[in-house]
mmCIF file of C-alpha atoms and ligand atoms in Angstrom:
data_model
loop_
_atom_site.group_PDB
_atom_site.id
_atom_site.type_symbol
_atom_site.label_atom_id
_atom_site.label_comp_id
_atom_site.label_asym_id
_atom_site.label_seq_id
_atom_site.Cartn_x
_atom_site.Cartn_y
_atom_site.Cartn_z
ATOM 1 C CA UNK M 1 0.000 0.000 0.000
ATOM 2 C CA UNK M 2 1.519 3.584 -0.956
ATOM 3 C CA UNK M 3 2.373 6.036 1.924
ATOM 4 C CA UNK M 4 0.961 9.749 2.508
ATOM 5 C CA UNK M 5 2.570 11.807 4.981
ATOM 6 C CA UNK M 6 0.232 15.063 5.810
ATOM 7 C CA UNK M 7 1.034 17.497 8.217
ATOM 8 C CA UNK M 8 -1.452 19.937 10.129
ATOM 9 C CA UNK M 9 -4.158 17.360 10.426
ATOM 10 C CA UNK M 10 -4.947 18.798 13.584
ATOM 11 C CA UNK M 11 -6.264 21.974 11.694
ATOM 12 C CA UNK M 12 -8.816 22.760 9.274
ATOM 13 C CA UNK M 13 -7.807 21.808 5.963
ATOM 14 C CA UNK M 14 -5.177 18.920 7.097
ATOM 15 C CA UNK M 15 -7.907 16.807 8.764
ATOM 16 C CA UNK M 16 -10.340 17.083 5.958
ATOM 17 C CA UNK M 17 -7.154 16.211 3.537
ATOM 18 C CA UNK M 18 -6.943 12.951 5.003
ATOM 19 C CA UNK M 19 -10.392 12.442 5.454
ATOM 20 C CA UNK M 20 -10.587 12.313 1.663
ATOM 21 C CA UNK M 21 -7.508 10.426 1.752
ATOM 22 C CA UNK M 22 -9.126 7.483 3.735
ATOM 23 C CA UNK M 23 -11.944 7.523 2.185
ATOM 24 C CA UNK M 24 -11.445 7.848 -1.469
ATOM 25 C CA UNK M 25 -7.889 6.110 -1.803
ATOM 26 C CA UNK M 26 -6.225 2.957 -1.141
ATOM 27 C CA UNK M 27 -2.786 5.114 0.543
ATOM 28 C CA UNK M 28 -1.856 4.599 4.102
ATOM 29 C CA UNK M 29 -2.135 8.412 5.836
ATOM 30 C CA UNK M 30 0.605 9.155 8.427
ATOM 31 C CA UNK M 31 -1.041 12.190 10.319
ATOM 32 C CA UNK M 32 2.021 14.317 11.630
ATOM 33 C CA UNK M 33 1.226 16.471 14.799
ATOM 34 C CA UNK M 34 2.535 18.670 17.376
ATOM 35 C CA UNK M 35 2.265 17.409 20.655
ATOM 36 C CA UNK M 36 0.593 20.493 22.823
ATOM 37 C CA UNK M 37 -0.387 20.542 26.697
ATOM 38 C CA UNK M 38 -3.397 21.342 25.113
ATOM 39 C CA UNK M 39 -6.194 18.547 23.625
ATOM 40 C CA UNK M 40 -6.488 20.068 19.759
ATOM 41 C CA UNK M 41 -7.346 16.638 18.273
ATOM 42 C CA UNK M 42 -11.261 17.268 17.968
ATOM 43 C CA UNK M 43 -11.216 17.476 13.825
ATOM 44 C CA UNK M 44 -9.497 14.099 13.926
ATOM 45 C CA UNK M 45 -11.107 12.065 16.707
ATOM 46 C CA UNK M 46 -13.043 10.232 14.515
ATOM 47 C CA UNK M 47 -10.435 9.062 12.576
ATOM 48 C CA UNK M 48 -8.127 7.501 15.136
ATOM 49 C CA UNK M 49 -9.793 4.240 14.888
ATOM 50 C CA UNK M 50 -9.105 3.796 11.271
ATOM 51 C CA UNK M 51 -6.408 1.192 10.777
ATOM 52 C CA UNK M 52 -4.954 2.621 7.326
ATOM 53 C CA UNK M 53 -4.555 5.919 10.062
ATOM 54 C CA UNK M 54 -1.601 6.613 12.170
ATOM 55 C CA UNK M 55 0.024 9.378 14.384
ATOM 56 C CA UNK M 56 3.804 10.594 14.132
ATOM 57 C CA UNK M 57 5.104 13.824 15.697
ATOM 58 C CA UNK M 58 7.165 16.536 14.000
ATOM 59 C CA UNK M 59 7.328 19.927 13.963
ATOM 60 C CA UNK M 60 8.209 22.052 11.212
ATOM 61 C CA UNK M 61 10.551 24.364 13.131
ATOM 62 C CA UNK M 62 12.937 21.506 13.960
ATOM 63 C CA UNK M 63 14.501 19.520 11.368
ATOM 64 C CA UNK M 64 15.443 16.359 12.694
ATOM 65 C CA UNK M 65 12.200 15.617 13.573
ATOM 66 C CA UNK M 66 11.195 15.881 9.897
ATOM 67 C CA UNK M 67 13.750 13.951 8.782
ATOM 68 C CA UNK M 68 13.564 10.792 11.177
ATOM 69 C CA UNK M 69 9.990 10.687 9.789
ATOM 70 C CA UNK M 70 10.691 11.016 5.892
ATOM 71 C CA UNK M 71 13.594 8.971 6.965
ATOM 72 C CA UNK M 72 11.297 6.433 8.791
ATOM 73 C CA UNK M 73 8.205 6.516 6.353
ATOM 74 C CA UNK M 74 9.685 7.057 3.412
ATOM 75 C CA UNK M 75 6.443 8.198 2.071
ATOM 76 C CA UNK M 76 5.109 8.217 -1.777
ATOM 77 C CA UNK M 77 3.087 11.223 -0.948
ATOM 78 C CA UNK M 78 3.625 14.370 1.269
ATOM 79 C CA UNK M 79 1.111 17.019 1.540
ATOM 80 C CA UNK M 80 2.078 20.112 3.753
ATOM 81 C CA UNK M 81 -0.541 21.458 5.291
ATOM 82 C CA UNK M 82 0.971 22.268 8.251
ATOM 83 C CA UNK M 83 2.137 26.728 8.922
ATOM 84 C CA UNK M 84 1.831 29.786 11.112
ATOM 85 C CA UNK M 85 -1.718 30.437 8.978
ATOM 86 C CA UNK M 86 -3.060 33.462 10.788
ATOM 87 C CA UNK M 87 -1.783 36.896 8.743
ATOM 88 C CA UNK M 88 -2.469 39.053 11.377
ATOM 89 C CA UNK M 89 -0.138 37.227 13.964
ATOM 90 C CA UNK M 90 2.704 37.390 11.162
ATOM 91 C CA UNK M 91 3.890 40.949 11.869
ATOM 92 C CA UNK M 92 4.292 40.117 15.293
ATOM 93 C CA UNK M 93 6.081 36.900 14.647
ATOM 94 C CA UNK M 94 8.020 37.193 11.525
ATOM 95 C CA UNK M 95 10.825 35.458 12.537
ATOM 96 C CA UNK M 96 8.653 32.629 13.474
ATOM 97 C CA UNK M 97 6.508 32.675 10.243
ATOM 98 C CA UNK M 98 9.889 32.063 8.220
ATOM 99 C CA UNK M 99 11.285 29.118 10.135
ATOM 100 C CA UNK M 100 8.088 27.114 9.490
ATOM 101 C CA UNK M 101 7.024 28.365 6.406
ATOM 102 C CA UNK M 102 9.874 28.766 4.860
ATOM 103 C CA UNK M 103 12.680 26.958 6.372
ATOM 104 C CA UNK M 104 10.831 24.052 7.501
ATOM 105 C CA UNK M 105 9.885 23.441 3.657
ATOM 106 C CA UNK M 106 13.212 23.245 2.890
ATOM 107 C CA UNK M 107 13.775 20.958 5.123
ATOM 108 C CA UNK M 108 11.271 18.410 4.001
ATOM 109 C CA UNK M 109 12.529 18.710 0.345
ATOM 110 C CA UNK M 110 16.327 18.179 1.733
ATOM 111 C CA UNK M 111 15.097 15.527 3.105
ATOM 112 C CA UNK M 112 12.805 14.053 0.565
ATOM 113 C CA UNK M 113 16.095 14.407 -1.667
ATOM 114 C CA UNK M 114 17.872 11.797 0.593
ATOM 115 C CA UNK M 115 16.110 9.679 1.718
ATOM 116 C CA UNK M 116 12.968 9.077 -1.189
ATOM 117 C CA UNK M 117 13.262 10.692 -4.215
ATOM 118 C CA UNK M 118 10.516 9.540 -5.922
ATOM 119 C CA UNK M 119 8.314 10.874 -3.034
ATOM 120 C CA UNK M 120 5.501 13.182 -4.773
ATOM 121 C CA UNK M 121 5.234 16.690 -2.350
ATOM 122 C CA UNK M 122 2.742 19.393 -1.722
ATOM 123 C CA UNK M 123 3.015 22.223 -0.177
ATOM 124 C CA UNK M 124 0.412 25.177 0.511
ATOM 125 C CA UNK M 125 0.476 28.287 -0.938
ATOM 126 C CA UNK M 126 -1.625 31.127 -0.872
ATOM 127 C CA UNK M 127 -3.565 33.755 -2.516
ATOM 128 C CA UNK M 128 -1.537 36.417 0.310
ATOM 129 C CA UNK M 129 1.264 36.013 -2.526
ATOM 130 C CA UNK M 130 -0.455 38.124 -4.877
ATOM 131 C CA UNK M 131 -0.934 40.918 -2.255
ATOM 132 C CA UNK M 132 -0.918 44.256 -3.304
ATOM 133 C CA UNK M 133 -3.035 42.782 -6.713
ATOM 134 C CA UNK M 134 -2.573 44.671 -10.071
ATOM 135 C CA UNK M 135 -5.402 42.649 -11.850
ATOM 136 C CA UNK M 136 -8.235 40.696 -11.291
ATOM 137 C CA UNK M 137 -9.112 38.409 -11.305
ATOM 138 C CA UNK M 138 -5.623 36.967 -10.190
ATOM 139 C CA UNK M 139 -4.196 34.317 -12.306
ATOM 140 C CA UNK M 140 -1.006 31.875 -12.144
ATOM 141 C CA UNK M 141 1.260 34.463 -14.038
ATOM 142 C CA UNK M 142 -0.141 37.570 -11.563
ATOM 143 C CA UNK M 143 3.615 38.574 -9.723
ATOM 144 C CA UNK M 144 4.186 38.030 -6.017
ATOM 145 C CA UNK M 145 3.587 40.991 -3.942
ATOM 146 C CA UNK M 146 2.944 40.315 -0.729
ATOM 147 C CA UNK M 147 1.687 42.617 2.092
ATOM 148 C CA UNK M 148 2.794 40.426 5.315
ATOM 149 C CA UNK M 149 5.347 38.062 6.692
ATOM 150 C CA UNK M 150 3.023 35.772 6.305
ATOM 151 C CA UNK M 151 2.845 35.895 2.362
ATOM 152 C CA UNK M 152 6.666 36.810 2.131
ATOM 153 C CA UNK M 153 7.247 33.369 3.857
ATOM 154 C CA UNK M 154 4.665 31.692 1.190
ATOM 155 C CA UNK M 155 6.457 33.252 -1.660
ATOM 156 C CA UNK M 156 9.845 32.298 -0.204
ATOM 157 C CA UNK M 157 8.455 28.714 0.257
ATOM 158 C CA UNK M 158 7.179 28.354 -3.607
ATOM 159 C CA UNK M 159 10.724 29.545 -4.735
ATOM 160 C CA UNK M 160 12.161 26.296 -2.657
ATOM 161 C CA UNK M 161 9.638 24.300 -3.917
ATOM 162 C CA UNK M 162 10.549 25.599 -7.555
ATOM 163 C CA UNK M 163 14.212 25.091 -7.188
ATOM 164 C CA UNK M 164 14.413 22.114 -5.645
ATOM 165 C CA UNK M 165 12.331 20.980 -8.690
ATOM 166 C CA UNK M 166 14.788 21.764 -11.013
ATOM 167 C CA UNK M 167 17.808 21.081 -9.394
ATOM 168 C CA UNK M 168 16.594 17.626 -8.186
ATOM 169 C CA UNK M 169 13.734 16.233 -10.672
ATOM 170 C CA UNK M 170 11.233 16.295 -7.624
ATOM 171 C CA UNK M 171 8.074 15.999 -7.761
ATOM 172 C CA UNK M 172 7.151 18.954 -5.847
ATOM 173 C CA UNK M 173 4.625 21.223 -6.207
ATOM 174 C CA UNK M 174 3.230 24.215 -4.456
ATOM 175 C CA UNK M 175 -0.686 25.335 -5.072
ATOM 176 C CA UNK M 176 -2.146 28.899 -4.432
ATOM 177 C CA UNK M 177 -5.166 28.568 -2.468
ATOM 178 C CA UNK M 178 -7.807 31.428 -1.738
ATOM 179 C CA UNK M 179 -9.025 31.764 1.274
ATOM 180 C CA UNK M 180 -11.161 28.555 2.123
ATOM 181 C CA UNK M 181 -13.136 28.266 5.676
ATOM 182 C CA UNK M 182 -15.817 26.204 7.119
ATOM 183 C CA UNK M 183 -16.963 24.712 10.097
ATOM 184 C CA UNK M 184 -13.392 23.580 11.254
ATOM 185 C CA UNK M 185 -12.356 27.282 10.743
ATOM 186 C CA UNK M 186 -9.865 28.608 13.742
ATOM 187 C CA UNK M 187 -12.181 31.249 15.805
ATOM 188 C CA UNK M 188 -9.429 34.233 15.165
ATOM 189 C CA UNK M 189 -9.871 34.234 11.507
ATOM 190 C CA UNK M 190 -13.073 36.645 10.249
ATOM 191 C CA UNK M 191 -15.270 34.456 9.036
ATOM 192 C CA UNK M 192 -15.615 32.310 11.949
ATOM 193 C CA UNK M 193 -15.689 35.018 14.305
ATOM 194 C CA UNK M 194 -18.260 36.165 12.791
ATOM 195 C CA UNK M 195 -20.156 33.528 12.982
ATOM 196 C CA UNK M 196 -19.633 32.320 16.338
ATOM 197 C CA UNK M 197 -20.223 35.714 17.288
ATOM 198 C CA UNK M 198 -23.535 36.236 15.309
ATOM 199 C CA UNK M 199 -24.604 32.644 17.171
ATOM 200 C CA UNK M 200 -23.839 34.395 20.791
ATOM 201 C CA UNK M 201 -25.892 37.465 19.827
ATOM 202 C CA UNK M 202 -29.064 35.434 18.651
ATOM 203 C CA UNK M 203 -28.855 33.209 22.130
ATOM 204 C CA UNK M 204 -28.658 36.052 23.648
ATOM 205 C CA UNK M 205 -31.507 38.280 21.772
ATOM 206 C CA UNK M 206 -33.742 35.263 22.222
ATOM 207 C CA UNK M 207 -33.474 34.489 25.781
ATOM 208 C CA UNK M 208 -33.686 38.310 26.102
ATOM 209 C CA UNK M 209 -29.798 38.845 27.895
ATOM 210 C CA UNK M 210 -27.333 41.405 27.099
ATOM 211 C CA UNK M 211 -24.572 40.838 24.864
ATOM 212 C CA UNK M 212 -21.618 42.757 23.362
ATOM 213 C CA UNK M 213 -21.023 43.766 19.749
ATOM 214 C CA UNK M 214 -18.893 41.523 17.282
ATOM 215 C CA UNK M 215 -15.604 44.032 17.113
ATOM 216 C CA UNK M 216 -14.112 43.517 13.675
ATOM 217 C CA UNK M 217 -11.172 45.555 11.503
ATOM 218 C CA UNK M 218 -11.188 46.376 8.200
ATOM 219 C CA UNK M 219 -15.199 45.444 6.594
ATOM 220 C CA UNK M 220 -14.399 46.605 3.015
ATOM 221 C CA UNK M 221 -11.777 44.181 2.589
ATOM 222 C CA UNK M 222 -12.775 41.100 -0.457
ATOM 223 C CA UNK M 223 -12.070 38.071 0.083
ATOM 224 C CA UNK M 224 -12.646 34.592 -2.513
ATOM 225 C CA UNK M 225 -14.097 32.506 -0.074
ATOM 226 C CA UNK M 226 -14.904 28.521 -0.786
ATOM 227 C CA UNK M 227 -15.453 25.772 1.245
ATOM 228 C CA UNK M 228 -12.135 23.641 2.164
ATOM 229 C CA UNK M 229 -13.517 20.494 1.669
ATOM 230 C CA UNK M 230 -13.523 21.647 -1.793
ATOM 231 C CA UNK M 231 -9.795 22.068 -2.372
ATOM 232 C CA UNK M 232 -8.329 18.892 -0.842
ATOM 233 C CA UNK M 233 -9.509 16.617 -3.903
ATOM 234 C CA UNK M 234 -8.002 19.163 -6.346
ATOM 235 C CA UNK M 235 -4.700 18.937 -4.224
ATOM 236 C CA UNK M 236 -5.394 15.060 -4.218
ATOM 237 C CA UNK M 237 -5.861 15.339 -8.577
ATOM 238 C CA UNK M 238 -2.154 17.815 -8.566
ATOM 239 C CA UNK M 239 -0.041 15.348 -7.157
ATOM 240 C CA UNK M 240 -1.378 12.343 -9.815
ATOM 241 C CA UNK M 241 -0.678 14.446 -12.493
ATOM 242 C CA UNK M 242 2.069 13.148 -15.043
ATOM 243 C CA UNK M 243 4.143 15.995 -14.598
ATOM 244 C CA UNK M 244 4.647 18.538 -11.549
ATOM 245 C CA UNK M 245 2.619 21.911 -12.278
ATOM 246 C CA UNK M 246 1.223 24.372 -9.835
ATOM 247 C CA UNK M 247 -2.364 25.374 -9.615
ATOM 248 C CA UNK M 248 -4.635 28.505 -8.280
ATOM 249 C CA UNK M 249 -7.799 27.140 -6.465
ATOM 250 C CA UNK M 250 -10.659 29.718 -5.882
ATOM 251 C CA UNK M 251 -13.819 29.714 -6.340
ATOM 252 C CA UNK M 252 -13.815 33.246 -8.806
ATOM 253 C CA UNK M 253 -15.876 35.084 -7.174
ATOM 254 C CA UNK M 254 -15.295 37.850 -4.260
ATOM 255 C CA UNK M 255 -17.031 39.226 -1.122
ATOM 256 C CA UNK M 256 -16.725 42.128 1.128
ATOM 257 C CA UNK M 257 -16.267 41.152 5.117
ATOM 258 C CA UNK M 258 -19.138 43.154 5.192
ATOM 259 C CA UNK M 259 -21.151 41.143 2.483
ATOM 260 C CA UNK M 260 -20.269 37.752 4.590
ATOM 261 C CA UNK M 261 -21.815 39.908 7.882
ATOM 262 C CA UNK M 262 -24.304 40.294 6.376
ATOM 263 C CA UNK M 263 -25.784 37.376 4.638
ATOM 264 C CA UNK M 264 -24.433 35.703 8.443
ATOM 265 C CA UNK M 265 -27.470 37.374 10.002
ATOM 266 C CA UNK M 266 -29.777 36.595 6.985
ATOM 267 C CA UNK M 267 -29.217 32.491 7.962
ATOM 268 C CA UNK M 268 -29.274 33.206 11.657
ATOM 269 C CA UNK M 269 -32.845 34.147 11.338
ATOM 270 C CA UNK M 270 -33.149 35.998 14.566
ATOM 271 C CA UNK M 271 -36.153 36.788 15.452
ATOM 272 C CA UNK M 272 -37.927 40.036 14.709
ATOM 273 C CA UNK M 273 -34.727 40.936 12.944
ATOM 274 C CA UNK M 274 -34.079 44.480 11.576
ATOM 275 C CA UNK M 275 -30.523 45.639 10.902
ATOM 276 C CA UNK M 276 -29.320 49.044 9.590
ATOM 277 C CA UNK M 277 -25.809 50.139 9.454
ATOM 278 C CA UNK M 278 -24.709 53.662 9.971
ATOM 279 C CA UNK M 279 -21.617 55.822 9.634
ATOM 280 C CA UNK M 280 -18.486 54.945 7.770
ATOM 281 C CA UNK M 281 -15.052 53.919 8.512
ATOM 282 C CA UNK M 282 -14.083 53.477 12.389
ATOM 283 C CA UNK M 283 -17.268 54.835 12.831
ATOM 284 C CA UNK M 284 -19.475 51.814 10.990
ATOM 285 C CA UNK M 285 -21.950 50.228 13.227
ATOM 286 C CA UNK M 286 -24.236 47.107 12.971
ATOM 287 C CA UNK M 287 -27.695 47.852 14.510
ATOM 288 C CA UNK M 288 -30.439 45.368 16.002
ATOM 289 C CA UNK M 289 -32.651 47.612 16.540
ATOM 290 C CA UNK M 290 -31.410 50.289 18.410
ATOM 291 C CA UNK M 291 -28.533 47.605 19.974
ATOM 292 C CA UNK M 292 -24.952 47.672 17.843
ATOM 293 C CA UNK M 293 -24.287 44.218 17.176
ATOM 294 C CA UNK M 294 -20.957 44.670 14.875
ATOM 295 C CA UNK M 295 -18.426 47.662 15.208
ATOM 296 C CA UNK M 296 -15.326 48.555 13.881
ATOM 297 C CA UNK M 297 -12.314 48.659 16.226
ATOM 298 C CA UNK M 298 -8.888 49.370 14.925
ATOM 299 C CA UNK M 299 -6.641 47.764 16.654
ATOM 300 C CA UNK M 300 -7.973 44.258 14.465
ATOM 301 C CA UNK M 301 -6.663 46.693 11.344
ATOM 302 C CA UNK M 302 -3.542 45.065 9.891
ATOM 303 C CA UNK M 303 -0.081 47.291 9.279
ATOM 304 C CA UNK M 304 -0.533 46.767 5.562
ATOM 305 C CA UNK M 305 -3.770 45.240 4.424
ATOM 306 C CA UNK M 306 -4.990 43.149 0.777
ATOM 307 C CA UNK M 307 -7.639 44.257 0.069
ATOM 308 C CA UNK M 308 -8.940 42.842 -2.953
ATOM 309 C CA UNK M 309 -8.254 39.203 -3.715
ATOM 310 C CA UNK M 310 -10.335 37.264 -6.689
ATOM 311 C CA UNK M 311 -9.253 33.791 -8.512
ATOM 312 C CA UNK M 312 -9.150 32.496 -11.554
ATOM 313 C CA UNK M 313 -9.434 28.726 -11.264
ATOM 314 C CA UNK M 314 -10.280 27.911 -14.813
ATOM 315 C CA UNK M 315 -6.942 26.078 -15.388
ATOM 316 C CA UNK M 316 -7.382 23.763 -12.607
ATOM 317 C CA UNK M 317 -11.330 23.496 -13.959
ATOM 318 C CA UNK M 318 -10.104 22.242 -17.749
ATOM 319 C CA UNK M 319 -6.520 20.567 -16.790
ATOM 320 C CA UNK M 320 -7.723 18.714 -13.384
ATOM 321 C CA UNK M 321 -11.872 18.452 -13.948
ATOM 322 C CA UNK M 322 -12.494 20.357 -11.044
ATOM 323 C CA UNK M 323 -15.140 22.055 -9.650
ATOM 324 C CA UNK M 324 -16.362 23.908 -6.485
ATOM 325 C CA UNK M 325 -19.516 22.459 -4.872
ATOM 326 C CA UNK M 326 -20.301 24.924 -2.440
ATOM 327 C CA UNK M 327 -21.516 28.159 -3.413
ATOM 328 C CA UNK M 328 -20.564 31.081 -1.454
ATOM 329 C CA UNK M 329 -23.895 31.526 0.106
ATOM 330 C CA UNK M 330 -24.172 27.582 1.273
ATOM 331 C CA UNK M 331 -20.350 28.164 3.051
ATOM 332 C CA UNK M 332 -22.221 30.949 5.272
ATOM 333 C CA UNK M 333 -25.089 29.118 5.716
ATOM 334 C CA UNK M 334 -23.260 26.246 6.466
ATOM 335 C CA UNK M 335 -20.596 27.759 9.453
ATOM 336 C CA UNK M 336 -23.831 30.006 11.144
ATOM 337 C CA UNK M 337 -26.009 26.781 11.203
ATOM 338 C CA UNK M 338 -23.465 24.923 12.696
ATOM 339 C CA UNK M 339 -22.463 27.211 15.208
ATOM 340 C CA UNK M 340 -26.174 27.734 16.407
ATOM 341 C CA UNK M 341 -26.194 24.406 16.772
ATOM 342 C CA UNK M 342 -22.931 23.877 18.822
ATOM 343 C CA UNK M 343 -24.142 26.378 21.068
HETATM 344 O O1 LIG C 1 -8.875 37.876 7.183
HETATM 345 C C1 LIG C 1 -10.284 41.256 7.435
HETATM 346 C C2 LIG C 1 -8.785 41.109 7.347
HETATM 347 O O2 LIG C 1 -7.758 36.545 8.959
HETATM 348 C C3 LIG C 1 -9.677 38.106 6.035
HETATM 349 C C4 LIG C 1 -5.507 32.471 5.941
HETATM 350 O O3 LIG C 1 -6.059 31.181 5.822
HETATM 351 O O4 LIG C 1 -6.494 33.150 3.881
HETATM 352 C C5 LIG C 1 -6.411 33.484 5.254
HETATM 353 O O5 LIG C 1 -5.845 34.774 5.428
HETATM 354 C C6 LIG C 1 -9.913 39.598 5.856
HETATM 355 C C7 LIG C 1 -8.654 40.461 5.979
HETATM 356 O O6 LIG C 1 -7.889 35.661 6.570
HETATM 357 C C8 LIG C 1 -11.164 41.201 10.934
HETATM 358 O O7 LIG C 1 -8.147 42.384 7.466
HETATM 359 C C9 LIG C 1 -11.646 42.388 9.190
HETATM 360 O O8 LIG C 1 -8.670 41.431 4.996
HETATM 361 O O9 LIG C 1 -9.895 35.679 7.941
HETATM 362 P P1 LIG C 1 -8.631 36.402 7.755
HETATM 363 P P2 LIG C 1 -6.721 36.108 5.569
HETATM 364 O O10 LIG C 1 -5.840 37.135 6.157
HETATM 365 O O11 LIG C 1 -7.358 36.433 4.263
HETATM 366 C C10 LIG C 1 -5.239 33.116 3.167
HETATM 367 C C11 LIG C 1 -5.513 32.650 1.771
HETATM 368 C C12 LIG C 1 -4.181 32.346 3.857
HETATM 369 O O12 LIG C 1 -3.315 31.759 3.233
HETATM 370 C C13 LIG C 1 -4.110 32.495 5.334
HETATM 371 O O13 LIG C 1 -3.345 31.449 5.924
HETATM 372 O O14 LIG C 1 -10.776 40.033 6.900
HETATM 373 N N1 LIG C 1 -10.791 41.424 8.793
HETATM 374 N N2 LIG C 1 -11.873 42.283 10.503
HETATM 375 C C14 LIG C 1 -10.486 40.658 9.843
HETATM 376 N N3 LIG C 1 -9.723 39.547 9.946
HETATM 377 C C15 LIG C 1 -9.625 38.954 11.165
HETATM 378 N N4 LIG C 1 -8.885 37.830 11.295
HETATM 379 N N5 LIG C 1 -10.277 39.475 12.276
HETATM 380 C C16 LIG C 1 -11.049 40.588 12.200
HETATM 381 O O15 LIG C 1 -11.622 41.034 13.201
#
């Protein structure tokens, strides 16, 4: 049976990668974690019990712990999911964002080199790369211009990836995925904040308490938003290609933060609902009524921001025969249903 190393299965993306894995492929899946103090297992849980499903521990920011796994494994697949994701946390730890990002790509692909050549890698890269965009919407020959650590380390990565291609006659490839969410979605990214937010506030409303306002940064920002489930059989469909070629996955069409606020409220169907915003700015507010439920505060405003990101996925559409199958307004309906219902 072939061998798939994927890290970050602990996170979003990572544990619905080898979902699809076990479901839809004869490979053994080698889930690498970090071990925290912390339980983060929950989007995996259900997986443990699978017998083509195993645990191994490495971390991206130390090398030899990569290696004795490649080393150990010697894997025909390895998808890296694993990163410092969160943009906003990059300023603050650049240094950081580089030595996992970055660095510990190179590491894999050193290692890869040795110890299994053949060995057919993935690793994640992003729509941040684009940045500061020129065009829309954004296609594979757009330039890198990235606005954070975060997509400096991404564009740093895919030049590894690139020239450890050449040099070596890897198999390594490097996609650019949009911004994808769902209900796994960390809480400190927007999308889930707002939902998990919008949740608290209808609880609240409904059992008649008090509540606080959802505090958000910039709402004008646009973001291509799909569903991640959607991109991990397109990464799946990249790495059985005959030759090594990256890919942009989005789902080509954008939305304002404010449009995804919104629509949240539409599907959380509070009662006696009736919204209005008013002023503009640091000054926008959100009303219920005569209640702010959203404002802006500043300090979630980032040192330099995107603010415009759209993809064109029609070459993975023709070349790969894939598609999307969640619609932007299904992905909101989905994460606000679901977190009514956790709560
Ligand atoms: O921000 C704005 C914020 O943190 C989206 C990662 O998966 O996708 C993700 O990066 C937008 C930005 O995601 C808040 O300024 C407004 O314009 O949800 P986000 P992101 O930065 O787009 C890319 C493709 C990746 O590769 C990344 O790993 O929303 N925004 N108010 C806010 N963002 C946050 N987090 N919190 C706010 O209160």
């Amino acid at each position: 049976m072939k061998k798939a190393i994927v890290t970050g299965v602990t996170g979003q993306v990572g544990s619905y990668m080898v979902e699809f894995l076990l479901k839809f492929t004869n490979v053994e899946v080698y889930g690498a974690i970090r071990r925290l103090s912390v339980p983060n297992h929950q989007h995996i849980e259900h997986l443990k019990s699978n017998p083509k499903f195993h645990l191994v521990e490495m971390d991206l920011g130390d090398e030899h712990s990569i290696n004795a796994c490649i080393e150990e494994i010697k894997p025909d697949y390895f998808i890296n999911f694993a990163a410092n994701s969160f943009v906003g946390l990059s300023w603050k730890m650049p240094v950081n964002h580089f030595q996992n990002n970055t660095m510990g790509v190179l590491h894999q692909l050193e290692s890869i080199r040795k110890h299994c050549p053949k060995c057919r890698y993935y690793n994640a890269g992003s729509s941040e790369e684009f940045g500061d965009v020129i065009y829309s919407p954004q296609d594979l020959e757009h330039p890198s211009r990235p606005r954070s650590p975060y997509g400096a380390s991404k564009v740093a990565a895919r030049q590894i990836v690139k020239v450890w291609r050449d040099s070596y006659d890897l198999f390594a490839v490097q996609g650019y995925l949009f911004n994808h969410e769902s209900e796994r979605r960390g809480e400190e990214f927007v999308t889930r904040k707002i939902t998990k937010g919008i949740a608290k506030i209808k609880q609240a409303i409904e059992s008649g308490n008090g509540f606080e306002p959802i505090e958000l940064g910039n709402l004008e920002a646009q973001r291509d938003w799909s569903h991640a489930e959607d991109f991990v059989r397109a990464v799946w469909l990249m790495l059985k290609e005959d030759k090594p070629k990256d890919y942009l996955l989005a789902s080509g069409e954008t939305h304002s933060v404010k449009e995804f606020v919104d629509l949240a409220f539409k599907y959380a169907e509070i009662k006696e609902a009736e919204y209005h915003w008013t002023g503009s700015g640091e000054e926008e507010v959100l009303y219920f009524k005569d209640k702010p439920v959203v404002k802006v505060n500043p300090k979630f405003y980032r040192p330099a921001e995107v603010e415009l990101l759209l993809g064109d996925p029609s070459e993975a559409q023709k070349d790969l025969n894939w598609e999307k199958s969640v619609s932007f307004d299904s992905l909101v309906r989905r994460m606000i249903t679901n977190d009514i219902e956790q709560l």
